[in-house]
Coordinates of N, CA, C and O in Angstrom, one line a residue:
Q101 N 18.4 30.6 62.2 CA 16.8 30.4 61.3 C 15.7 29.9 61.6 O 15.9 28.8 62.3
V102 N 14.3 30.1 62.1 CA 13.2 29.3 62.5 C 13.3 28.1 61.8 O 13.7 28.5 60.6
Q103 N 12.9 27.4 62.5 CA 12.7 26.1 61.7 C 11.3 24.8 62.0 O 11.3 25.4 63.8
L104 N 10.6 24.5 61.4 CA 9.0 24.1 62.0 C 9.2 22.8 61.3 O 9.2 22.8 60.5
V105 N 9.5 21.7 62.0 CA 9.6 20.3 61.3 C 8.0 19.5 61.5 O 8.1 19.1 63.1
E106 N 7.2 19.1 60.7 CA 6.2 18.2 61.4 C 6.6 16.9 61.5 O 7.6 16.4 60.5
S107 N 5.8 16.1 62.1 CA 6.1 15.0 62.0 C 4.1 14.0 62.7 O 3.7 15.2 63.2
G108 N 4.1 13.0 62.5 CA 3.0 12.3 62.6 C 2.2 12.0 62.0 O 0.7 11.1 62.2
G109 N 2.6 12.6 60.4 CA 1.1 12.1 59.8 C 1.4 10.7 59.0 O 2.0 9.8 59.7
G110 N 0.1 10.1 58.7 CA 0.4 8.7 58.1 C -1.0 8.2 57.4 O -2.4 9.3 57.2
S111 N -1.4 7.7 57.5 CA -2.9 6.7 57.2 C -3.5 6.2 58.1 O -3.4 5.2 58.4
V112 N -4.5 6.5 58.1 CA -6.1 5.5 59.1 C -7.1 5.5 58.5 O -7.4 6.4 57.1
Q113 N -8.1 4.7 58.9 CA -9.5 4.4 58.8 C -10.0 6.0 59.3 O -9.8 5.7 60.0
A114 N -11.0 6.1 58.6 CA -12.7 7.2 59.4 C -12.8 6.6 60.9 O -12.9 5.1 60.7
G115 N -12.8 7.6 61.4 CA -13.4 7.0 62.9 C -11.6 7.0 63.9 O -11.5 6.8 64.9
G116 N -10.7 6.5 63.1 CA -9.3 6.6 64.1 C -8.4 7.6 64.2 O -9.1 9.3 63.9
S117 N -7.2 7.7 64.6 CA -6.6 8.6 65.4 C -5.9 9.1 65.3 O -4.5 8.1 64.8
L118 N -5.0 10.4 64.9 CA -3.4 11.1 64.8 C -3.0 12.3 65.7 O -3.9 12.5 66.1
R119 N -2.0 11.8 66.4 CA -1.0 12.9 66.6 C -0.2 13.9 65.6 O 0.5 13.1 65.7
L120 N -0.5 14.8 65.6 CA 1.0 15.3 64.8 C 1.6 16.4 65.5 O 1.3 16.6 66.7
S121 N 3.2 16.3 65.6 CA 4.1 17.1 66.1 C 4.7 18.4 64.9 O 5.6 18.0 64.3
C122 N 4.7 18.9 65.8 CA 5.4 20.3 65.3 C 6.5 20.8 66.3 O 6.7 21.2 67.4
A123 N 8.0 20.6 66.0 CA 9.3 21.1 66.5 C 9.9 22.0 66.1 O 9.7 22.5 65.0
A124 N 9.9 23.1 66.7 CA 10.1 24.7 66.7 C 12.0 24.6 66.7 O 11.8 24.3 68.0
S125 N 12.5 25.4 65.9 CA 13.4 26.2 66.8 C 14.1 27.7 66.8 O 13.6 28.1 65.5
R126 N 14.3 28.2 67.7 CA 15.2 29.8 67.7 C 13.4 30.5 68.1 O 13.4 31.2 67.2
I127 N 12.6 30.0 68.0 CA 11.4 30.8 68.1 C 10.8 30.4 69.8 O 10.8 29.7 70.2
S128 N 10.1 31.6 70.5 CA 9.5 31.0 71.9 C 7.8 31.5 71.4 O 7.6 31.8 71.4
F129 N 7.7 30.3 72.1 CA 6.6 29.6 72.4 C 5.4 31.1 73.1 O 4.1 31.4 72.6
S130 N 5.9 31.8 73.8 CA 5.7 32.7 75.1 C 4.9 33.7 73.8 O 4.2 34.6 74.6
E131 N 5.5 33.7 72.8 CA 5.8 35.4 72.0 C 4.6 34.9 71.0 O 4.5 35.9 69.5
C132 N 4.9 33.5 70.5 CA 4.2 33.7 69.3 C 2.6 32.8 69.0 O 2.1 31.7 70.3
S133 N 2.0 33.4 68.0 CA 1.0 33.0 68.2 C 1.3 31.6 66.8 O 2.3 31.7 66.0
M134 N 0.5 30.3 67.4 CA 1.0 28.9 66.1 C 0.0 28.4 65.8 O -1.0 28.8 66.9
A135 N -0.1 27.9 64.8 CA -1.5 27.6 64.7 C -1.2 25.9 63.5 O -0.1 26.2 63.1
W136 N -2.0 25.3 63.2 CA -1.5 24.4 61.9 C -2.8 24.7 61.1 O -4.0 24.7 61.1
F137 N -2.8 24.2 60.1 CA -3.3 24.3 58.4 C -3.4 23.2 57.6 O -2.7 22.5 57.8
R138 N -4.2 23.4 57.1 CA -4.1 21.9 55.6 C -4.3 22.3 54.6 O -5.4 23.7 54.2
Q139 N -3.5 21.7 53.6 CA -4.5 21.9 52.1 C -4.6 20.3 51.6 O -3.6 19.4 51.6
A140 N -6.1 20.4 50.9 CA -5.8 19.4 49.9 C -5.5 19.1 48.6 O -6.0 20.9 48.3
P141 N -5.7 18.4 47.9 CA -5.2 18.7 45.9 C -6.5 19.8 46.0 O -7.4 18.4 45.6
G142 N -6.2 20.8 45.3 CA -7.1 21.8 44.3 C -8.1 22.7 45.4 O -8.7 22.9 44.8
K143 N -7.3 22.7 46.9 CA -8.4 23.1 47.2 C -7.9 23.8 48.0 O -5.9 24.1 48.2
K144 N -8.7 25.3 49.0 CA -7.5 26.6 49.3 C -6.2 26.1 50.5 O -7.3 25.2 51.0
R145 N -5.2 26.3 51.3 CA -5.2 26.3 52.4 C -5.9 26.4 53.6 O -6.8 27.9 53.8
E146 N -6.6 25.8 55.1 CA -7.6 26.0 55.5 C -7.0 26.0 56.9 O -6.1 25.0 57.6
G147 N -7.1 26.8 58.0 CA -7.0 27.2 58.8 C -7.8 26.2 59.6 O -9.2 26.5 59.6
V148 N -6.5 25.4 60.7 CA -7.5 24.2 61.2 C -7.5 24.4 63.0 O -8.6 24.1 63.3
A149 N -6.1 24.7 64.2 CA -6.7 25.3 65.0 C -5.3 25.9 64.9 O -4.2 25.9 64.3
A150 N -5.4 26.9 66.2 CA -4.5 28.3 66.4 C -4.6 28.5 67.7 O -5.7 27.8 68.4
V151 N -3.1 28.4 68.1 CA -3.2 29.0 69.8 C -2.5 30.2 69.8 O -1.3 30.4 69.4
W152 N -2.7 31.4 70.4 CA -2.4 32.3 70.7 C -0.8 32.2 71.9 O -0.7 31.1 72.3
P153 N -0.1 33.2 71.9 CA 1.2 33.2 73.0 C 1.0 32.8 74.1 O -0.6 33.6 74.7
G154 N 1.4 31.8 74.3 CA 1.6 31.7 75.9 C 0.7 30.0 75.6 O 1.2 29.6 76.7
G155 N -0.3 30.5 75.5 CA -1.0 29.0 75.1 C -2.0 28.5 75.8 O -2.6 27.8 76.2
D156 N -2.6 29.8 76.3 CA -3.8 29.5 77.2 C -5.3 29.6 76.0 O -6.3 28.8 76.9
S157 N -5.3 29.8 75.2 CA -6.2 30.4 74.7 C -6.2 29.7 72.7 O -4.8 30.1 72.4
T158 N -7.6 28.9 72.8 CA -7.2 27.8 71.4 C -8.5 28.4 70.9 O -9.7 29.4 70.9
T159 N -8.4 28.1 69.4 CA -9.4 28.6 68.8 C -9.4 27.8 67.4 O -8.7 26.7 67.6
Y160 N -10.6 26.9 66.6 CA -10.4 25.6 66.0 C -11.5 26.4 64.8 O -12.7 27.0 64.3
A161 N -11.3 26.0 63.8 CA -12.3 25.3 62.9 C -13.6 25.2 62.6 O -13.9 24.1 63.5
D162 N -14.4 25.3 62.5 CA -16.2 24.5 62.5 C -15.9 23.8 62.4 O -16.6 22.3 62.7
S163 N -15.1 22.7 61.1 CA -15.4 21.7 60.9 C -14.3 20.7 61.6 O -14.1 19.6 61.6
V164 N -13.7 20.9 62.5 CA -12.6 20.3 63.3 C -13.2 20.3 65.1 O -12.7 19.7 66.0
K165 N -14.1 21.1 65.3 CA -14.7 21.7 67.1 C -14.3 20.1 67.4 O -15.8 19.6 66.8
G166 N -14.5 19.9 68.5 CA -14.6 18.7 69.1 C -13.6 17.3 68.7 O -14.1 16.6 69.3
R167 N -13.4 17.7 68.2 CA -12.5 16.2 67.3 C -11.0 16.9 67.3 O -10.1 15.5 67.9
F168 N -10.7 18.0 67.6 CA -8.9 17.9 67.1 C -8.7 18.8 68.2 O -9.9 19.8 69.2
T169 N -7.6 18.6 69.0 CA -7.6 19.9 70.0 C -5.8 20.3 69.8 O -5.4 19.1 69.5
I170 N -5.2 21.1 69.5 CA -3.9 22.0 69.8 C -3.6 22.0 70.8 O -4.2 22.8 72.0
S171 N -2.6 21.6 71.2 CA -1.8 22.0 72.1 C 0.2 22.7 71.6 O 0.3 22.2 71.6
Q172 N 0.7 22.7 73.3 CA 2.2 23.0 73.5 C 2.5 22.5 74.2 O 2.4 22.8 75.5
D173 N 4.2 22.4 74.1 CA 5.0 22.2 75.3 C 5.9 23.4 75.2 O 6.8 23.2 74.0
N174 N 5.8 24.4 76.1 CA 6.6 25.4 76.1 C 8.4 24.9 76.3 O 9.0 25.4 75.7
A175 N 8.5 23.5 77.4 CA 9.8 23.8 77.7 C 10.5 22.4 76.3 O 12.0 22.7 76.1
K176 N 9.5 21.7 76.1 CA 10.4 21.5 74.6 C 10.1 22.0 73.4 O 10.8 21.6 72.1
N177 N 9.2 23.1 73.3 CA 9.2 23.8 72.3 C 8.3 23.1 71.0 O 8.9 23.6 70.1
E178 N 7.5 22.4 71.2 CA 6.4 21.7 70.6 C 5.2 21.6 70.7 O 5.1 22.3 71.5
L179 N 4.9 22.2 69.0 CA 3.2 22.1 69.0 C 2.8 20.8 68.3 O 3.5 19.5 68.0
Y180 N 1.5 20.9 69.4 CA 0.3 19.5 69.0 C -0.8 19.8 68.7 O -1.3 20.6 68.4
L181 N -1.2 18.3 67.7 CA -3.2 18.8 66.9 C -3.2 17.1 67.3 O -2.6 16.1 66.3
Q182 N -4.1 16.6 68.3 CA -4.3 15.7 68.3 C -5.4 15.5 67.8 O -6.8 16.3 67.4
M183 N -6.7 14.8 66.5 CA -7.3 14.6 66.0 C -7.7 13.2 65.9 O -7.1 12.5 65.7
N184 N -9.1 13.4 66.5 CA -9.8 12.0 66.9 C -10.9 12.0 65.8 O -11.3 12.9 65.3
S185 N -12.3 10.9 65.6 CA -12.6 11.0 65.1 C -12.8 10.9 63.3 O -13.1 12.2 63.0
L186 N -11.3 10.9 62.9 CA -11.2 11.1 61.7 C -11.8 10.6 60.2 O -12.5 9.5 61.0
K187 N -12.3 11.6 59.3 CA -13.3 11.6 58.5 C -12.6 11.8 57.5 O -11.3 12.3 56.8
P188 N -13.1 11.0 56.1 CA -12.1 11.5 54.6 C -12.1 12.4 54.3 O -11.0 12.7 53.9
E189 N -12.5 13.5 54.6 CA -12.5 15.1 54.4 C -11.9 15.2 54.9 O -11.3 16.5 54.3
D190 N -11.2 15.1 56.3 CA -9.6 15.5 56.5 C -8.5 14.8 56.1 O -7.2 16.0 56.1
T191 N -8.7 14.6 55.1 CA -7.1 14.4 53.8 C -6.1 15.3 53.7 O -7.7 16.4 52.9
A192 N -5.7 15.5 53.5 CA -4.8 16.6 53.6 C -3.3 17.0 53.9 O -2.9 16.0 54.7
M193 N -2.1 18.0 52.9 CA -1.1 17.8 54.0 C -1.3 18.6 55.1 O -2.0 20.2 54.6
Y194 N -0.7 18.9 56.1 CA -0.7 19.7 57.5 C 0.2 20.5 57.3 O 1.7 19.7 57.5
Y195 N 0.3 21.3 57.5 CA 1.8 22.5 57.8 C 1.0 23.1 59.7 O 0.2 23.1 59.8
C196 N 2.2 23.5 60.2 CA 3.3 24.2 61.2 C 3.1 25.8 60.3 O 4.0 25.7 60.3
A197 N 2.2 26.4 61.4 CA 2.9 27.6 61.0 C 3.1 28.8 62.4 O 2.7 28.0 63.4
A198 N 3.8 29.5 62.2 CA 4.1 30.6 63.4 C 4.5 31.9 63.0 O 4.7 32.1 61.8
V199 N 3.7 32.9 63.6 CA 4.1 34.3 63.9 C 4.9 34.7 65.1 O 4.0 34.7 66.1
P200 N 6.0 35.9 65.4 CA 5.8 35.9 66.9 C 5.2 37.2 67.6 O 5.5 38.4 67.6
S201 N 4.4 37.2 67.1 CA 3.0 38.0 67.9 C 1.4 37.7 67.8 O 1.0 36.6 67.2
W202 N 1.2 38.1 68.6 CA -0.3 38.2 68.6 C -1.2 38.6 67.2 O -1.1 40.3 67.2
V203 N -2.2 37.5 67.1 CA -2.8 38.7 65.7 C -4.2 38.2 65.8 O -4.2 37.1 66.7
Q204 N -5.3 39.2 65.6 CA -6.7 38.9 65.7 C -7.3 37.3 65.1 O -8.7 37.1 65.3
S205 N -7.0 37.6 64.0 CA -7.4 36.3 63.6 C -6.6 34.8 62.9 O -5.7 35.3 61.4
P206 N -6.0 34.5 63.4 CA -5.1 33.7 63.9 C -5.4 32.0 62.6 O -4.5 31.0 62.4
L207 N -6.7 31.7 62.7 CA -6.7 30.9 61.2 C -6.3 31.5 60.0 O -6.6 30.8 58.6
Y208 N -5.9 32.7 59.5 CA -6.1 32.9 58.4 C -4.2 33.2 57.8 O -3.5 33.4 58.7
S209 N -4.0 32.6 57.1 CA -2.6 32.1 57.0 C -1.5 33.2 56.3 O -0.3 33.2 56.9
K210 N -1.8 34.2 56.0 CA -1.0 35.2 55.9 C -0.9 36.0 56.8 O 0.2 36.8 56.8
N211 N -1.3 35.7 58.0 CA -0.9 36.3 59.2 C 0.3 35.7 59.5 O 1.3 36.0 60.7
Y212 N 1.0 34.4 59.1 CA 1.4 33.4 59.3 C 3.4 33.4 58.5 O 3.1 33.6 57.5
G213 N 4.3 34.1 58.9 CA 5.8 34.1 57.8 C 6.0 32.9 58.4 O 7.0 32.7 57.7
Y214 N 6.4 32.0 59.0 CA 7.0 30.5 59.1 C 6.1 29.5 59.3 O 4.7 28.9 60.0
W215 N 6.9 28.8 58.0 CA 6.2 27.8 58.2 C 7.1 26.1 57.8 O 8.1 26.6 57.6
G216 N 6.3 25.3 58.2 CA 7.1 23.7 58.3 C 6.8 23.3 56.6 O 6.1 23.8 55.4
Q217 N 6.9 22.1 56.4 CA 6.6 21.5 55.1 C 6.0 20.6 54.5 O 6.0 20.1 54.2
G218 N 5.1 20.4 56.3 CA 4.0 19.3 56.0 C 4.2 18.4 56.1 O 5.1 17.8 56.0
T219 N 3.4 17.0 57.0 CA 3.2 16.2 57.2 C 1.9 15.6 56.2 O 0.9 16.3 56.0
Q220 N 1.9 14.5 55.7 CA 0.3 13.8 55.1 C -0.3 13.2 55.5 O -0.4 12.2 56.4
V221 N -1.9 13.4 55.8 CA -2.4 12.8 56.5 C -3.6 12.6 55.6 O -3.9 13.0 55.0
T222 N -4.2 10.7 55.5 CA -4.9 10.4 54.5 C -5.8 9.6 55.5 O -5.4 8.3 56.0
V223 N -6.8 10.1 55.2 CA -7.8 9.0 55.8 C -9.2 8.5 54.8 O -9.5 8.7 54.3
S224 N -9.4 6.8 55.1 CA -9.8 6.5 54.1 C -11.2 5.9 54.8 O -11.4 5.8 55.8
S225 N -12.7 5.6 54.1 CA -13.3 5.8 54.3 C -13.4 3.1 54.6 O -12.4 2.8 53.8

């Protein structure tokens, strides 16, 4: 059974940084599109960053470009999201997602079949 487990969330002040991790089991990163999504209370789930199979190509939501970086360690089967210059509007539950294929729209949540339980990020002003 595929399992995705996020960690690294927490509370920081605006301008601070956090690094989220997603430990994956029973999937191959070389075959999977991977992504980070977030959902704030009362809002739709939003694709934040994604990486296509193999890890060489990435894409980001406009709201996080230049501040967030997605990366992966294929040997460890771990996905990361480095978040810098955090803003209060980045406050949300962050989820790791995976699909064992190349997808044309990797920031679209319906493309993904595997999800983690989420890790909370809270940014105070």
